[in-house]
């Protein structure tokens, strides 16, 4: 077992088998339908979330993990022999998860040292640095090296996406109501991206086809792609997107994920996105 362990949260969108093989611990956020609180990716899957979202008359809410859940996870890893922990999470500008992790780390500091890293991202924009941190930890790297590995990657991770409707982004507080109304009137499918952990407009497109063009064109601008991910929620044009991305990166090596219910609260069904790791180096077992 690695001396340094890596922790992340459920919004990292790392497939469960891959996460377990890498020895990564996951702390779930929650999705709330009325008074019913469900642990993201544990009590509710992405497919079940989409079904419930379509049937719900009100938009569900999300909640960060409480500090106690982080403390419990950190102490368990310490009991398993961890000499240090690197805890990497969703952008602090999107969620209070990093804050909860910091409180927990301070509470158990005498038991084990925990370094908190704000990924300034979400989905595989968080997941790629987490996987790389776990890889170097498994190779025997010390705490400082594992932290530095994740932080070095973060500025080179890029996410672009579009939602089928702007309604969920507006209700979740990610865009203003005026922008949602204007977008709906114009039937827009605008592309958005993460910039320093915040959702910002990228390009105005009117159809899904044009939006997919925009995703591909965004990826095409990178002379070097180390890893490529594609996200969706529910029914989507994923096959079309993958076919279009294939000339830029081997199609069978694109990591395709169904994004977490917590992210889905803000994107809604039909969302598509691309996550690009443009950092240097090669991925073990893959060509650059």
mmCIF file of C-alpha atoms in Angstrom:
data_model
loop_
_atom_site.group_PDB
_atom_site.id
_atom_site.type_symbol
_atom_site.label_atom_id
_atom_site.label_comp_id
_atom_site.label_asym_id
_atom_site.label_seq_id
_atom_site.Cartn_x
_atom_site.Cartn_y
_atom_site.Cartn_z
ATOM 1 C CA UNK A 1 0.000 0.000 0.000
ATOM 2 C CA UNK A 2 1.284 3.465 -0.895
ATOM 3 C CA UNK A 3 2.632 5.542 2.016
ATOM 4 C CA UNK A 4 0.793 8.575 0.624
ATOM 5 C CA UNK A 5 -2.910 8.165 -0.109
ATOM 6 C CA UNK A 6 -5.095 10.248 -2.406
ATOM 7 C CA UNK A 7 -8.665 11.355 -1.667
ATOM 8 C CA UNK A 8 -11.136 13.035 -3.994
ATOM 9 C CA UNK A 9 -14.881 13.610 -4.185
ATOM 10 C CA UNK A 10 -17.673 12.174 -6.304
ATOM 11 C CA UNK A 11 -17.587 14.984 -8.870
ATOM 12 C CA UNK A 12 -14.229 13.702 -10.187
ATOM 13 C CA UNK A 13 -16.157 11.303 -12.456
ATOM 14 C CA UNK A 14 -13.430 8.637 -12.253
ATOM 15 C CA UNK A 15 -14.982 5.254 -13.158
ATOM 16 C CA UNK A 16 -15.315 3.157 -10.012
ATOM 17 C CA UNK A 17 -13.120 0.287 -11.200
ATOM 18 C CA UNK A 18 -10.356 2.687 -12.225
ATOM 19 C CA UNK A 19 -10.613 4.524 -8.910
ATOM 20 C CA UNK A 20 -10.413 1.344 -6.863
ATOM 21 C CA UNK A 21 -7.452 0.006 -8.841
ATOM 22 C CA UNK A 22 -5.621 3.282 -8.189
ATOM 23 C CA UNK A 23 -6.362 3.124 -4.460
ATOM 24 C CA UNK A 24 -8.190 6.458 -4.459
ATOM 25 C CA UNK A 25 -10.663 7.162 -1.650
ATOM 26 C CA UNK A 26 -13.855 9.010 -2.604
ATOM 27 C CA UNK A 27 -15.996 11.257 -0.398
ATOM 28 C CA UNK A 28 -19.474 11.800 -1.906
ATOM 29 C CA UNK A 29 -21.405 15.027 -2.230
ATOM 30 C CA UNK A 30 -25.195 14.732 -1.912
ATOM 31 C CA UNK A 31 -28.207 15.266 -4.139
ATOM 32 C CA UNK A 32 -31.410 16.245 -2.367
ATOM 33 C CA UNK A 33 -34.888 15.569 -3.752
ATOM 34 C CA UNK A 34 -37.034 17.394 -1.227
ATOM 35 C CA UNK A 35 -36.228 15.882 2.176
ATOM 36 C CA UNK A 36 -34.531 12.848 0.662
ATOM 37 C CA UNK A 37 -30.730 13.122 0.682
ATOM 38 C CA UNK A 38 -28.839 10.740 -1.618
ATOM 39 C CA UNK A 39 -25.078 10.203 -1.717
ATOM 40 C CA UNK A 40 -23.730 11.024 -5.144
ATOM 41 C CA UNK A 41 -22.799 7.878 -7.102
ATOM 42 C CA UNK A 42 -23.509 5.674 -4.070
ATOM 43 C CA UNK A 43 -27.225 5.937 -3.382
ATOM 44 C CA UNK A 44 -28.093 7.200 -6.854
ATOM 45 C CA UNK A 45 -26.595 6.500 -10.272
ATOM 46 C CA UNK A 46 -26.481 8.920 -13.171
ATOM 47 C CA UNK A 47 -29.177 6.956 -15.043
ATOM 48 C CA UNK A 48 -31.503 6.925 -12.039
ATOM 49 C CA UNK A 49 -30.835 10.624 -11.479
ATOM 50 C CA UNK A 50 -31.891 11.502 -15.035
ATOM 51 C CA UNK A 51 -35.127 9.534 -14.630
ATOM 52 C CA UNK A 52 -35.944 11.253 -11.352
ATOM 53 C CA UNK A 53 -34.952 14.692 -12.629
ATOM 54 C CA UNK A 54 -37.328 14.412 -15.602
ATOM 55 C CA UNK A 55 -40.166 13.374 -13.297
ATOM 56 C CA UNK A 56 -39.482 15.948 -10.567
ATOM 57 C CA UNK A 57 -41.590 19.103 -10.412
ATOM 58 C CA UNK A 58 -38.821 20.969 -8.582
ATOM 59 C CA UNK A 59 -35.101 21.096 -9.173
ATOM 60 C CA UNK A 60 -33.095 19.004 -6.715
ATOM 61 C CA UNK A 61 -30.373 20.658 -4.688
ATOM 62 C CA UNK A 62 -26.817 19.608 -3.903
ATOM 63 C CA UNK A 63 -24.750 19.649 -0.725
ATOM 64 C CA UNK A 64 -21.053 19.407 0.035
ATOM 65 C CA UNK A 65 -19.805 16.629 2.327
ATOM 66 C CA UNK A 66 -19.693 17.617 6.013
ATOM 67 C CA UNK A 67 -16.229 17.929 7.614
ATOM 68 C CA UNK A 68 -16.964 14.866 9.715
ATOM 69 C CA UNK A 69 -17.174 12.659 6.631
ATOM 70 C CA UNK A 70 -13.771 13.871 5.490
ATOM 71 C CA UNK A 71 -12.296 13.359 8.952
ATOM 72 C CA UNK A 72 -13.676 9.821 9.043
ATOM 73 C CA UNK A 73 -12.066 9.073 5.670
ATOM 74 C CA UNK A 74 -8.702 10.576 6.627
ATOM 75 C CA UNK A 75 -8.586 8.658 9.917
ATOM 76 C CA UNK A 76 -9.464 5.396 8.193
ATOM 77 C CA UNK A 77 -6.602 5.863 5.750
ATOM 78 C CA UNK A 78 -4.253 6.683 8.629
ATOM 79 C CA UNK A 79 -5.346 3.477 10.369
ATOM 80 C CA UNK A 80 -4.492 1.627 7.147
ATOM 81 C CA UNK A 81 -0.956 2.978 7.324
ATOM 82 C CA UNK A 82 -1.062 6.220 5.366
ATOM 83 C CA UNK A 83 1.788 8.536 6.380
ATOM 84 C CA UNK A 84 0.253 11.469 4.536
ATOM 85 C CA UNK A 85 -2.860 12.268 2.493
ATOM 86 C CA UNK A 86 -3.407 14.449 -0.571
ATOM 87 C CA UNK A 87 -7.055 15.486 -0.851
ATOM 88 C CA UNK A 88 -7.962 16.960 -4.271
ATOM 89 C CA UNK A 89 -11.405 18.426 -4.912
ATOM 90 C CA UNK A 90 -13.914 20.291 -7.047
ATOM 91 C CA UNK A 91 -13.255 24.001 -7.630
ATOM 92 C CA UNK A 92 -13.738 26.053 -4.493
ATOM 93 C CA UNK A 93 -15.639 28.574 -6.633
ATOM 94 C CA UNK A 94 -18.251 25.931 -7.480
ATOM 95 C CA UNK A 95 -18.652 24.167 -4.135
ATOM 96 C CA UNK A 96 -17.805 24.402 -0.463
ATOM 97 C CA UNK A 97 -16.243 20.934 -0.567
ATOM 98 C CA UNK A 98 -12.665 22.236 -0.276
ATOM 99 C CA UNK A 99 -13.690 24.212 2.800
ATOM 100 C CA UNK A 100 -15.105 21.117 4.491
ATOM 101 C CA UNK A 101 -11.932 19.190 3.688
ATOM 102 C CA UNK A 102 -9.762 21.936 5.192
ATOM 103 C CA UNK A 103 -11.757 21.933 8.441
ATOM 104 C CA UNK A 104 -11.394 18.154 8.719
ATOM 105 C CA UNK A 105 -7.668 18.263 7.923
ATOM 106 C CA UNK A 106 -7.110 20.774 10.728
ATOM 107 C CA UNK A 107 -9.131 18.689 13.184
ATOM 108 C CA UNK A 108 -7.062 15.533 12.681
ATOM 109 C CA UNK A 109 -3.688 17.197 11.995
ATOM 110 C CA UNK A 110 -2.050 15.538 15.004
ATOM 111 C CA UNK A 111 -2.963 12.098 13.635
ATOM 112 C CA UNK A 112 -1.955 12.474 9.952
ATOM 113 C CA UNK A 113 -0.885 15.317 7.691
ATOM 114 C CA UNK A 114 -3.425 16.170 4.979
ATOM 115 C CA UNK A 115 -2.678 18.513 2.082
ATOM 116 C CA UNK A 116 -5.769 20.032 0.431
ATOM 117 C CA UNK A 117 -5.633 20.877 -3.289
ATOM 118 C CA UNK A 118 -8.261 22.959 -5.100
ATOM 119 C CA UNK A 119 -8.390 21.528 -8.639
ATOM 120 C CA UNK A 120 -10.114 24.674 -9.957
ATOM 121 C CA UNK A 121 -12.095 22.206 -12.055
ATOM 122 C CA UNK A 122 -14.689 19.443 -11.963
ATOM 123 C CA UNK A 123 -15.468 16.098 -13.645
ATOM 124 C CA UNK A 124 -12.368 14.674 -15.335
ATOM 125 C CA UNK A 125 -10.797 18.118 -15.058
ATOM 126 C CA UNK A 126 -10.510 17.050 -11.429
ATOM 127 C CA UNK A 127 -10.221 13.346 -12.187
ATOM 128 C CA UNK A 128 -7.119 13.509 -14.396
ATOM 129 C CA UNK A 129 -4.922 15.218 -11.751
ATOM 130 C CA UNK A 130 -6.282 12.842 -9.100
ATOM 131 C CA UNK A 131 -5.322 9.794 -11.168
ATOM 132 C CA UNK A 132 -1.838 11.178 -11.823
ATOM 133 C CA UNK A 133 -1.337 11.975 -8.140
ATOM 134 C CA UNK A 134 -2.366 8.418 -7.229
ATOM 135 C CA UNK A 135 0.035 7.009 -9.825
ATOM 136 C CA UNK A 136 3.098 8.792 -8.447
ATOM 137 C CA UNK A 137 1.997 7.984 -4.884
ATOM 138 C CA UNK A 138 1.876 4.290 -5.809
ATOM 139 C CA UNK A 139 5.434 4.603 -7.118
ATOM 140 C CA UNK A 140 6.576 5.731 -3.670
ATOM 141 C CA UNK A 141 6.618 9.521 -4.050
ATOM 142 C CA UNK A 142 6.574 11.616 -0.889
ATOM 143 C CA UNK A 143 3.772 13.984 0.125
ATOM 144 C CA UNK A 144 5.346 17.091 -1.409
ATOM 145 C CA UNK A 145 5.921 15.351 -4.753
ATOM 146 C CA UNK A 146 2.356 14.043 -4.955
ATOM 147 C CA UNK A 147 0.989 17.531 -4.227
ATOM 148 C CA UNK A 148 3.334 19.145 -6.758
ATOM 149 C CA UNK A 149 2.337 16.599 -9.419
ATOM 150 C CA UNK A 150 -1.357 17.483 -9.098
ATOM 151 C CA UNK A 151 -0.764 21.226 -8.960
ATOM 152 C CA UNK A 152 1.495 21.158 -12.011
ATOM 153 C CA UNK A 153 -1.269 19.543 -14.078
ATOM 154 C CA UNK A 154 -4.106 21.829 -13.008
ATOM 155 C CA UNK A 155 -3.310 24.837 -15.283
ATOM 156 C CA UNK A 156 -3.128 22.487 -18.277
ATOM 157 C CA UNK A 157 -6.593 20.974 -17.876
ATOM 158 C CA UNK A 158 -9.398 22.449 -20.007
ATOM 159 C CA UNK A 159 -13.154 21.777 -19.987
ATOM 160 C CA UNK A 160 -15.706 22.897 -22.557
ATOM 161 C CA UNK A 161 -19.353 21.817 -22.615
ATOM 162 C CA UNK A 162 -22.899 22.695 -23.558
ATOM 163 C CA UNK A 163 -26.265 22.003 -21.986
ATOM 164 C CA UNK A 164 -29.392 21.076 -23.906
ATOM 165 C CA UNK A 165 -31.226 23.835 -22.037
ATOM 166 C CA UNK A 166 -29.979 26.747 -19.954
ATOM 167 C CA UNK A 167 -32.741 26.220 -17.395
ATOM 168 C CA UNK A 168 -30.671 24.076 -15.022
ATOM 169 C CA UNK A 169 -27.640 26.368 -15.102
ATOM 170 C CA UNK A 170 -29.888 29.332 -14.304
ATOM 171 C CA UNK A 171 -31.751 27.618 -11.469
ATOM 172 C CA UNK A 172 -28.467 26.390 -10.045
ATOM 173 C CA UNK A 173 -27.120 29.930 -9.986
ATOM 174 C CA UNK A 174 -24.455 29.401 -12.653
ATOM 175 C CA UNK A 175 -25.917 31.974 -15.088
ATOM 176 C CA UNK A 176 -28.352 34.873 -14.659
ATOM 177 C CA UNK A 177 -32.071 34.609 -15.400
ATOM 178 C CA UNK A 178 -31.829 37.249 -18.141
ATOM 179 C CA UNK A 179 -29.180 35.189 -19.937
ATOM 180 C CA UNK A 180 -31.343 32.079 -19.637
ATOM 181 C CA UNK A 181 -34.425 33.853 -21.057
ATOM 182 C CA UNK A 182 -32.438 35.375 -23.918
ATOM 183 C CA UNK A 183 -30.826 32.033 -24.689
ATOM 184 C CA UNK A 184 -34.182 30.258 -24.690
ATOM 185 C CA UNK A 185 -35.778 32.835 -26.999
ATOM 186 C CA UNK A 186 -32.886 32.515 -29.434
ATOM 187 C CA UNK A 187 -32.852 28.703 -29.022
ATOM 188 C CA UNK A 188 -29.155 28.850 -28.205
ATOM 189 C CA UNK A 189 -26.905 25.917 -27.302
ATOM 190 C CA UNK A 190 -24.023 28.085 -26.062
ATOM 191 C CA UNK A 191 -20.640 26.580 -25.361
ATOM 192 C CA UNK A 192 -19.258 27.227 -21.898
ATOM 193 C CA UNK A 193 -15.910 26.454 -20.332
ATOM 194 C CA UNK A 194 -14.220 26.570 -16.964
ATOM 195 C CA UNK A 195 -11.805 29.435 -16.426
ATOM 196 C CA UNK A 196 -9.968 29.460 -13.091
ATOM 197 C CA UNK A 197 -12.719 27.333 -11.627
ATOM 198 C CA UNK A 198 -15.640 29.460 -12.841
ATOM 199 C CA UNK A 199 -18.133 28.741 -15.647
ATOM 200 C CA UNK A 200 -17.739 31.369 -18.392
ATOM 201 C CA UNK A 201 -19.264 31.759 -21.891
ATOM 202 C CA UNK A 202 -17.120 30.542 -24.774
ATOM 203 C CA UNK A 203 -19.152 30.669 -27.994
ATOM 204 C CA UNK A 204 -22.784 31.207 -29.004
ATOM 205 C CA UNK A 205 -24.144 28.313 -31.037
ATOM 206 C CA UNK A 206 -27.755 27.680 -32.035
ATOM 207 C CA UNK A 207 -27.955 23.931 -32.632
ATOM 208 C CA UNK A 208 -26.515 20.754 -31.127
ATOM 209 C CA UNK A 209 -24.694 20.122 -34.377
ATOM 210 C CA UNK A 210 -22.984 23.518 -34.243
ATOM 211 C CA UNK A 211 -22.247 23.020 -30.549
ATOM 212 C CA UNK A 212 -20.529 19.706 -31.301
ATOM 213 C CA UNK A 213 -18.555 21.496 -34.025
ATOM 214 C CA UNK A 214 -17.461 23.927 -31.326
ATOM 215 C CA UNK A 215 -16.334 21.147 -28.976
ATOM 216 C CA UNK A 216 -14.242 19.581 -31.710
ATOM 217 C CA UNK A 217 -12.773 22.909 -32.844
ATOM 218 C CA UNK A 218 -11.785 23.689 -29.264
ATOM 219 C CA UNK A 219 -9.903 20.381 -29.012
ATOM 220 C CA UNK A 220 -8.326 20.923 -32.422
ATOM 221 C CA UNK A 221 -6.612 24.081 -31.168
ATOM 222 C CA UNK A 222 -4.341 22.064 -28.879
ATOM 223 C CA UNK A 223 -1.112 20.907 -30.573
ATOM 224 C CA UNK A 224 -0.600 18.345 -27.804
ATOM 225 C CA UNK A 225 -3.295 16.290 -26.071
ATOM 226 C CA UNK A 226 -2.009 13.996 -23.342
ATOM 227 C CA UNK A 227 -5.419 12.679 -22.315
ATOM 228 C CA UNK A 228 -8.907 13.283 -23.638
ATOM 229 C CA UNK A 229 -12.218 12.753 -21.899
ATOM 230 C CA UNK A 230 -15.811 13.130 -23.025
ATOM 231 C CA UNK A 231 -18.748 13.638 -20.676
ATOM 232 C CA UNK A 232 -22.460 13.254 -21.138
ATOM 233 C CA UNK A 233 -25.637 13.058 -19.109
ATOM 234 C CA UNK A 234 -28.474 10.926 -20.415
ATOM 235 C CA UNK A 235 -29.320 10.728 -24.110
ATOM 236 C CA UNK A 236 -26.702 12.507 -26.188
ATOM 237 C CA UNK A 237 -24.809 12.565 -29.477
ATOM 238 C CA UNK A 238 -21.760 10.887 -27.936
ATOM 239 C CA UNK A 239 -21.113 8.585 -30.900
ATOM 240 C CA UNK A 240 -21.052 11.564 -33.243
ATOM 241 C CA UNK A 241 -18.730 13.463 -30.909
ATOM 242 C CA UNK A 242 -16.321 10.528 -30.582
ATOM 243 C CA UNK A 243 -16.227 10.027 -34.342
ATOM 244 C CA UNK A 244 -15.386 13.709 -34.790
ATOM 245 C CA UNK A 245 -12.656 13.598 -32.115
ATOM 246 C CA UNK A 246 -11.033 10.429 -33.473
ATOM 247 C CA UNK A 247 -8.666 12.241 -35.895
ATOM 248 C CA UNK A 248 -7.323 14.238 -32.941
ATOM 249 C CA UNK A 249 -6.893 11.408 -30.436
ATOM 250 C CA UNK A 250 -7.332 7.595 -30.645
ATOM 251 C CA UNK A 251 -11.050 6.947 -30.282
ATOM 252 C CA UNK A 252 -10.628 3.839 -28.130
ATOM 253 C CA UNK A 253 -8.477 5.771 -25.645
ATOM 254 C CA UNK A 254 -10.936 8.615 -25.063
ATOM 255 C CA UNK A 255 -12.268 8.233 -21.522
ATOM 256 C CA UNK A 256 -16.059 8.463 -21.807
ATOM 257 C CA UNK A 257 -17.993 9.127 -18.615
ATOM 258 C CA UNK A 258 -21.574 9.674 -17.529
ATOM 259 C CA UNK A 259 -21.185 12.703 -15.311
ATOM 260 C CA UNK A 260 -22.202 12.591 -11.665
ATOM 261 C CA UNK A 261 -25.718 13.461 -10.458
ATOM 262 C CA UNK A 262 -24.328 16.467 -8.555
ATOM 263 C CA UNK A 263 -22.951 17.947 -11.778
ATOM 264 C CA UNK A 264 -26.123 16.870 -13.556
ATOM 265 C CA UNK A 265 -28.243 19.087 -11.293
ATOM 266 C CA UNK A 266 -26.619 22.087 -12.998
ATOM 267 C CA UNK A 267 -26.296 20.738 -16.559
ATOM 268 C CA UNK A 268 -29.512 18.791 -17.072
ATOM 269 C CA UNK A 269 -30.094 15.854 -19.456
ATOM 270 C CA UNK A 270 -28.495 15.951 -22.889
ATOM 271 C CA UNK A 271 -25.317 17.759 -21.852
ATOM 272 C CA UNK A 272 -22.070 17.021 -23.694
ATOM 273 C CA UNK A 273 -18.531 18.103 -22.956
ATOM 274 C CA UNK A 274 -14.853 17.558 -23.639
ATOM 275 C CA UNK A 275 -12.019 17.513 -21.100
ATOM 276 C CA UNK A 276 -8.471 18.021 -22.352
ATOM 277 C CA UNK A 277 -5.268 17.291 -20.496
ATOM 278 C CA UNK A 278 -2.617 19.295 -22.346
ATOM 279 C CA UNK A 279 0.160 18.719 -19.803
ATOM 280 C CA UNK A 280 3.538 17.324 -20.814
ATOM 281 C CA UNK A 281 4.561 13.700 -20.497
ATOM 282 C CA UNK A 282 2.928 10.439 -21.456
ATOM 283 C CA UNK A 283 0.181 8.474 -19.769
ATOM 284 C CA UNK A 284 1.400 5.052 -18.596
ATOM 285 C CA UNK A 285 0.275 2.448 -21.096
ATOM 286 C CA UNK A 286 -0.695 5.031 -23.722
ATOM 287 C CA UNK A 287 1.040 6.996 -26.404
ATOM 288 C CA UNK A 288 1.088 10.790 -26.076
#
